[in-house]
Coordinates of C-alpha atoms and ligand atoms in Angstrom, one line a residue:
L1 CA -35.6 61.9 -66.1
R2 CA -32.2 60.6 -67.3
A3 CA -30.2 62.3 -64.6
Q4 CA -32.5 61.2 -62.0
W5 CA -32.2 57.3 -62.8
F6 CA -28.4 57.7 -63.2
A7 CA -28.6 59.1 -59.7
R8 CA -30.6 56.2 -58.4
I9 CA -28.3 53.6 -60.0
A10 CA -25.3 55.2 -58.5
E11 CA -27.0 55.4 -54.8
A12 CA -28.1 51.6 -55.1
A13 CA -26.1 50.2 -52.3
D14 CA -26.3 46.5 -53.2
E15 CA -27.7 44.1 -55.9
S16 CA -31.4 43.9 -54.6
A17 CA -31.5 47.9 -54.3
L18 CA -30.3 47.9 -57.7
E19 CA -32.9 45.4 -58.9
T20 CA -35.6 47.7 -57.5
V21 CA -34.2 50.6 -59.5
R22 CA -34.4 48.6 -62.6
V23 CA -38.0 47.6 -62.1
G24 CA -38.7 51.2 -61.5
A25 CA -37.4 52.4 -64.7
L26 CA -37.5 49.6 -67.1
G27 CA -40.0 47.0 -65.6
K28 CA -43.5 46.3 -67.2
K29 CA -44.9 49.4 -65.3
G30 CA -41.6 51.3 -65.0
E31 CA -41.4 54.8 -65.7
V32 CA -39.4 54.6 -68.8
S33 CA -41.4 51.6 -70.3
L34 CA -44.6 53.7 -69.7
K35 CA -43.1 56.6 -71.6
M36 CA -42.4 54.3 -74.6
R37 CA -45.9 53.1 -74.5
E38 CA -47.2 56.8 -74.8
L39 CA -45.3 56.9 -78.1
G40 CA -48.4 55.5 -79.9
K41 CA -50.4 58.4 -78.8
M42 CA -48.0 61.0 -80.3
T43 CA -47.9 62.6 -83.6
P44 CA -45.5 61.2 -86.2
E45 CA -43.3 64.2 -85.7
Q46 CA -43.1 64.0 -82.1
R47 CA -42.7 60.3 -82.2
Q48 CA -39.7 60.8 -84.6
T49 CA -37.6 62.5 -81.8
A50 CA -38.9 61.0 -78.7
G51 CA -38.6 57.4 -80.0
P52 CA -35.0 57.3 -80.6
A53 CA -34.4 59.5 -77.4
L54 CA -36.2 56.9 -75.3
N55 CA -34.5 54.1 -76.9
A56 CA -31.2 55.7 -76.5
L57 CA -32.2 56.3 -72.8
K58 CA -33.3 52.7 -72.2
D59 CA -29.8 51.4 -73.7
E60 CA -27.9 53.9 -71.6
L61 CA -29.7 52.8 -68.4
N62 CA -29.1 49.1 -69.4
S63 CA -25.4 49.6 -69.5
A64 CA -25.3 51.7 -66.4
L65 CA -27.2 49.0 -64.6
A66 CA -24.7 46.4 -65.7
A67 CA -21.7 48.6 -64.8
R68 CA -23.2 49.2 -61.5
R69 CA -24.0 45.4 -60.9
A70 CA -20.4 44.4 -61.8
S71 CA -18.9 47.0 -59.3
L72 CA -21.4 45.9 -56.7
A73 CA -20.2 42.2 -57.1
D74 CA -16.5 43.4 -57.1
A75 CA -17.1 45.2 -54.0
A76 CA -18.9 42.1 -52.3
L77 CA -16.1 39.9 -53.2
A78 CA -13.4 42.4 -51.8
E79 CA -15.2 42.7 -48.7
R80 CA -15.3 38.9 -48.3
L81 CA -11.6 38.3 -49.0
R82 CA -11.1 41.1 -46.3
A83 CA -13.3 39.5 -43.7
E84 CA -12.1 35.9 -44.4
W85 CA -8.6 36.8 -44.5
L86 CA -6.4 34.2 -42.6
D87 CA -2.9 34.6 -41.7
V88 CA -1.2 31.0 -42.2
T89 CA 2.1 32.3 -40.9
L90 CA 0.8 32.8 -37.3
A91 CA 2.1 30.2 -34.9
P92 CA -0.4 27.4 -34.3
R93 CA -2.3 27.2 -31.0
P94 CA -0.7 25.2 -28.3
S95 CA -2.1 21.5 -28.6
R96 CA -3.6 20.1 -25.7
R97 CA -2.9 16.5 -26.8
G98 CA -1.9 14.3 -24.1
A99 CA 1.1 11.9 -24.0
I100 CA 1.7 8.2 -23.0
H101 CA 3.5 7.8 -19.9
P102 CA 7.0 6.2 -20.2
V103 CA 5.7 3.5 -17.7
S104 CA 2.8 2.6 -20.0
Q105 CA 4.9 2.8 -23.2
V106 CA 7.3 0.5 -21.6
T107 CA 4.7 -1.8 -20.4
E108 CA 3.5 -2.1 -23.8
E109 CA 6.9 -2.8 -25.3
V110 CA 7.6 -5.5 -22.8
A111 CA 4.2 -7.1 -23.5
A112 CA 5.1 -7.2 -27.2
I113 CA 8.3 -8.8 -27.0
F114 CA 7.2 -11.4 -24.6
A115 CA 3.9 -12.0 -26.9
D116 CA 6.4 -12.7 -29.6
M117 CA 7.8 -15.6 -27.5
G118 CA 4.4 -16.9 -26.7
F119 CA 3.7 -15.4 -23.2
G120 CA 0.2 -14.0 -22.5
V121 CA -0.5 -11.1 -20.1
A122 CA -2.0 -12.1 -16.8
E123 CA -3.4 -9.7 -13.9
G124 CA -4.1 -9.8 -10.2
P125 CA -5.4 -7.6 -7.8
Q126 CA -3.3 -4.7 -6.0
I127 CA -4.9 -5.3 -2.6
E128 CA -3.9 -8.8 -1.9
T129 CA -4.4 -11.4 0.9
A130 CA -1.3 -12.0 3.1
W131 CA -1.7 -15.7 1.9
Y132 CA -1.2 -14.9 -1.8
N133 CA 1.5 -12.2 -1.3
F134 CA 3.5 -14.2 1.2
D135 CA 2.3 -17.8 2.4
A136 CA 1.5 -19.4 -1.0
L137 CA 5.1 -17.9 -2.1
N138 CA 6.7 -20.0 0.7
I139 CA 7.1 -16.9 3.0
P140 CA 5.5 -18.0 6.3
G141 CA 4.6 -15.8 8.9
H142 CA 7.9 -15.6 11.0
H143 CA 10.0 -15.3 8.0
P144 CA 12.5 -12.2 7.6
A145 CA 11.4 -11.5 4.2
R146 CA 8.2 -10.3 5.3
A147 CA 9.7 -7.7 7.5
E148 CA 12.3 -6.7 4.6
M149 CA 9.5 -6.0 2.2
D150 CA 8.4 -2.8 4.0
T151 CA 4.7 -3.9 3.5
F152 CA 1.7 -1.6 3.7
Y153 CA -0.9 -3.4 5.9
M154 CA -4.7 -2.8 5.6
A155 CA -6.8 -3.2 8.6
R156 CA -10.3 -4.7 7.9
A157 CA -13.4 -3.5 9.2
D158 CA -14.6 -6.9 10.2
G159 CA -11.3 -7.4 12.4
G160 CA -10.0 -10.3 10.2
D161 CA -6.6 -10.9 9.0
P162 CA -5.1 -7.6 7.5
H163 CA -5.0 -7.4 3.7
V164 CA -1.8 -5.8 2.2
L165 CA -1.0 -3.8 -0.8
R166 CA 0.9 -6.3 -2.8
T167 CA 4.6 -6.0 -2.5
H168 CA 5.4 -7.6 -5.7
T169 CA 3.9 -9.3 -8.7
S170 CA 4.7 -12.7 -7.7
P171 CA 1.2 -13.4 -6.1
V172 CA 0.0 -13.4 -9.6
Q173 CA 2.0 -16.5 -10.3
I174 CA -0.2 -18.4 -7.8
R175 CA -3.5 -17.0 -9.0
T176 CA -2.6 -17.9 -12.6
M177 CA -1.5 -21.4 -11.7
Q178 CA -4.7 -22.0 -9.7
A179 CA -6.9 -20.4 -12.6
E180 CA -5.1 -22.1 -15.6
G181 CA -3.0 -25.1 -14.5
A182 CA 0.1 -26.2 -16.4
P183 CA 1.6 -25.6 -19.0
L184 CA 1.8 -21.9 -18.6
R185 CA 3.7 -18.9 -20.1
I186 CA 2.8 -15.5 -18.7
I187 CA 4.0 -12.3 -17.9
A188 CA 1.9 -10.1 -15.1
P189 CA 2.9 -6.4 -15.2
G190 CA 1.4 -3.9 -12.7
R191 CA 1.7 -1.8 -9.6
V192 CA 3.4 -2.8 -6.3
Y193 CA 3.8 -1.0 -3.0
R194 CA 6.6 -0.8 -0.3
S195 CA 6.9 1.8 2.4
D196 CA 10.2 3.3 1.0
F197 CA 11.1 6.6 -0.4
D198 CA 14.3 8.0 -1.8
Q199 CA 15.8 9.1 -5.4
T200 CA 15.6 5.3 -6.5
H201 CA 12.5 4.2 -4.6
T202 CA 8.8 5.3 -4.7
P203 CA 6.2 3.8 -2.4
M204 CA 4.3 2.6 -5.5
F205 CA 6.3 1.3 -8.4
H206 CA 5.8 -1.2 -11.3
Q207 CA 7.0 -4.7 -11.8
V208 CA 6.6 -7.4 -14.4
E209 CA 6.5 -11.0 -13.5
G210 CA 7.3 -13.8 -15.8
L211 CA 6.5 -17.4 -15.3
A212 CA 6.9 -20.4 -17.6
I213 CA 5.7 -24.0 -16.4
D214 CA 6.1 -27.0 -18.6
R215 CA 7.5 -30.6 -18.6
D216 CA 11.0 -29.8 -18.7
I217 CA 12.1 -26.2 -18.3
S218 CA 15.5 -25.4 -17.0
M219 CA 17.5 -22.3 -15.9
A220 CA 18.9 -22.4 -19.7
N221 CA 15.4 -21.5 -20.9
L222 CA 15.3 -18.8 -18.4
K223 CA 18.7 -17.3 -19.7
W224 CA 17.8 -17.7 -23.2
V225 CA 14.4 -15.8 -22.7
L226 CA 15.9 -13.0 -20.8
E227 CA 18.6 -12.4 -23.4
E228 CA 16.2 -12.4 -26.2
F229 CA 14.2 -10.1 -24.2
F230 CA 17.0 -7.7 -23.3
A231 CA 18.4 -7.6 -26.9
A232 CA 14.8 -6.6 -28.3
F233 CA 14.0 -4.2 -25.6
F234 CA 17.2 -2.1 -25.9
E235 CA 17.5 -2.6 -29.6
V236 CA 20.9 -4.2 -29.8
D237 CA 22.2 -7.2 -31.3
G238 CA 22.8 -9.3 -28.2
V239 CA 22.9 -8.7 -24.5
E240 CA 25.2 -10.8 -22.2
T241 CA 23.7 -11.7 -18.8
R242 CA 25.4 -12.7 -15.7
F243 CA 23.4 -14.8 -13.1
R244 CA 24.7 -14.3 -9.5
A245 CA 23.5 -16.8 -6.8
S246 CA 20.8 -15.3 -4.6
H247 CA 17.9 -16.2 -2.4
F248 CA 14.1 -16.0 -2.8
P249 CA 11.8 -18.1 -0.7
F250 CA 9.7 -18.8 -4.0
T251 CA 12.5 -20.1 -6.2
E252 CA 15.2 -22.6 -5.7
P253 CA 17.8 -22.1 -7.1
S254 CA 17.6 -18.4 -7.3
A255 CA 19.6 -15.7 -9.3
E256 CA 20.0 -12.0 -9.5
V257 CA 20.6 -11.2 -13.2
D258 CA 22.8 -8.4 -14.3
I259 CA 23.3 -7.1 -18.0
R260 CA 26.5 -6.2 -19.7
C261 CA 26.7 -2.6 -19.9
S262 CA 28.9 0.6 -20.0
W263 CA 28.5 4.2 -19.5
V264 CA 29.8 6.5 -22.3
D265 CA 29.7 10.3 -21.8
G266 CA 27.1 9.7 -19.0
Q267 CA 25.0 7.8 -21.6
L268 CA 24.2 3.9 -20.9
K269 CA 25.2 1.7 -23.7
V270 CA 23.6 -1.9 -23.1
G271 CA 25.3 -4.9 -24.6
E272 CA 28.9 -3.6 -24.6
G273 CA 31.7 -2.7 -22.1
D274 CA 33.0 -4.2 -18.9
G275 CA 30.1 -2.9 -16.5
W276 CA 27.4 -4.9 -15.1
L277 CA 24.0 -3.6 -14.2
E278 CA 21.5 -5.6 -12.0
V279 CA 18.2 -5.8 -13.6
L280 CA 16.0 -8.5 -12.0
G281 CA 15.5 -11.5 -9.6
S282 CA 14.6 -15.0 -10.9
G283 CA 14.9 -18.6 -10.4
M284 CA 13.2 -22.0 -10.7
V285 CA 9.8 -22.1 -9.1
H286 CA 10.0 -23.7 -5.8
P287 CA 8.2 -27.1 -5.6
K288 CA 6.1 -25.9 -2.8
V289 CA 4.9 -22.8 -4.7
L290 CA 3.8 -25.1 -7.6
E291 CA 1.7 -27.2 -4.9
Y292 CA 0.2 -24.1 -3.5
G293 CA -0.9 -23.3 -7.1
G294 CA -2.3 -26.7 -7.6
I295 CA 0.4 -28.0 -10.0
D296 CA 2.1 -31.4 -9.4
P297 CA 5.8 -30.6 -9.0
S298 CA 6.8 -34.2 -9.8
Q299 CA 5.3 -33.6 -13.4
W300 CA 5.9 -29.9 -14.0
Q301 CA 8.6 -27.4 -13.2
G302 CA 9.3 -23.8 -14.4
F303 CA 11.2 -20.5 -14.0
A304 CA 9.9 -17.2 -12.8
F305 CA 11.6 -13.8 -12.7
G306 CA 10.5 -10.1 -11.5
M307 CA 11.8 -7.1 -13.0
G308 CA 11.1 -3.5 -12.3
I309 CA 9.5 -1.7 -15.1
D310 CA 10.3 1.9 -14.1
R311 CA 13.8 1.0 -13.7
I312 CA 14.3 -0.3 -17.3
A313 CA 12.3 2.7 -18.5
M314 CA 14.9 4.9 -16.7
L315 CA 17.7 2.9 -18.3
K316 CA 16.3 2.9 -21.9
Y317 CA 15.2 6.5 -22.0
G318 CA 17.7 8.2 -20.0
I319 CA 15.3 9.4 -17.0
P320 CA 17.5 10.4 -14.1
D321 CA 15.0 10.5 -11.2
L322 CA 12.4 7.9 -10.3
R323 CA 10.3 10.1 -8.1
A324 CA 9.6 12.3 -11.1
F325 CA 7.6 9.5 -12.6
F326 CA 4.8 10.0 -10.3
D327 CA 4.6 13.7 -9.7
S328 CA 2.2 14.5 -12.5
D329 CA 4.2 17.4 -13.6
L330 CA 2.9 18.2 -17.0
R331 CA 6.4 19.6 -18.2
W332 CA 8.0 16.3 -17.5
L333 CA 5.2 14.3 -19.1
R334 CA 5.4 16.2 -22.2
H335 CA 9.2 15.8 -22.3
Y336 CA 9.3 12.2 -21.5
G337 CA 5.9 11.2 -22.8
F338 CA 5.4 9.4 -26.0
A339 CA 3.1 10.6 -29.0
A340 CA -0.4 8.9 -28.9
Ligands
LIG401 N1 9.3 -11.2 -6.3 C1 10.7 -10.6 -6.4 C2 10.9 -9.1 -5.7 O1 10.0 -8.5 -5.9 C3 11.4 -10.8 -7.6 C4 11.5 -12.1 -8.1 C5 10.3 -12.7 -8.9 C6 12.3 -13.1 -7.9 C7 10.1 -13.9 -9.4 C8 12.2 -14.4 -8.2 C9 11.3 -14.9 -9.2 O2 12.0 -8.9 -5.5

């Protein structure tokens, strides 16, 4: 009897099998329990030997059951530790996180700096009428500036005047004047298009327009705003600007603006040195342009500027080739992109 139950305890493969064995031996109707009940029918002599023997067997079985239960629990734990083992020294899986494109990053930076100076953000359509892109900006049909702009024209199914892909963000000046009137302080970032392609030109690129209209705006305001902007954007104490006389049909007078810079070991340093870098076109808004925008030029005047976003992104982040901006090469995006 004893050997048989010990063998069953040793064979129990898990805790529930062990419980079945326990009930079979020591449960109410268990074999050992029944034997103990038979003690009553025995003679006193028989009982004197069988009683202690059965009690001893019961104790032995109980301790064997406890020992087996403990070793089964140990084995179960060991198995879990083995199965759920994790090598924390393994290299992480490559992350599929995206990155912010330098153009988006720089657009945000520009908008934040101008917001601090009270400029809101305005937008206009990329498919524009020739009137907004040219005529309302004082560029009449015969004007050479139309030809110089390498315009993409879009034939219309109804045979009407062709639309254009806007060649600059300046039409947003007119749209915002018409929509909001004076006074006005806005920037207008966005995509523009010209049929031109080489290392420094792509047929689609980004500009940001600036426009401030008020009672007595002057070129001095323009210069201050631009110098504040460049110092903040290039994260330097100050940036000197140089205004060169120029011509745009929609500003009078007009100026191209350079910033002071130098090249040290192939790295651009903005704000110091004896070099100059052209960064934008600007001027005082032409009275005829104010009129096209529905604003009275005898009461109001303003300044405007237009700057290449891709260009200042290249300068700030040391990106050599403009064409790579729009190749959608993931390695390039990972290298020059910004954490989201
Ligand atoms: N629209 C001009 C360009 O694309 C830039 C400009 C904007 C110049 C506003 C003067 C005023 O080249």
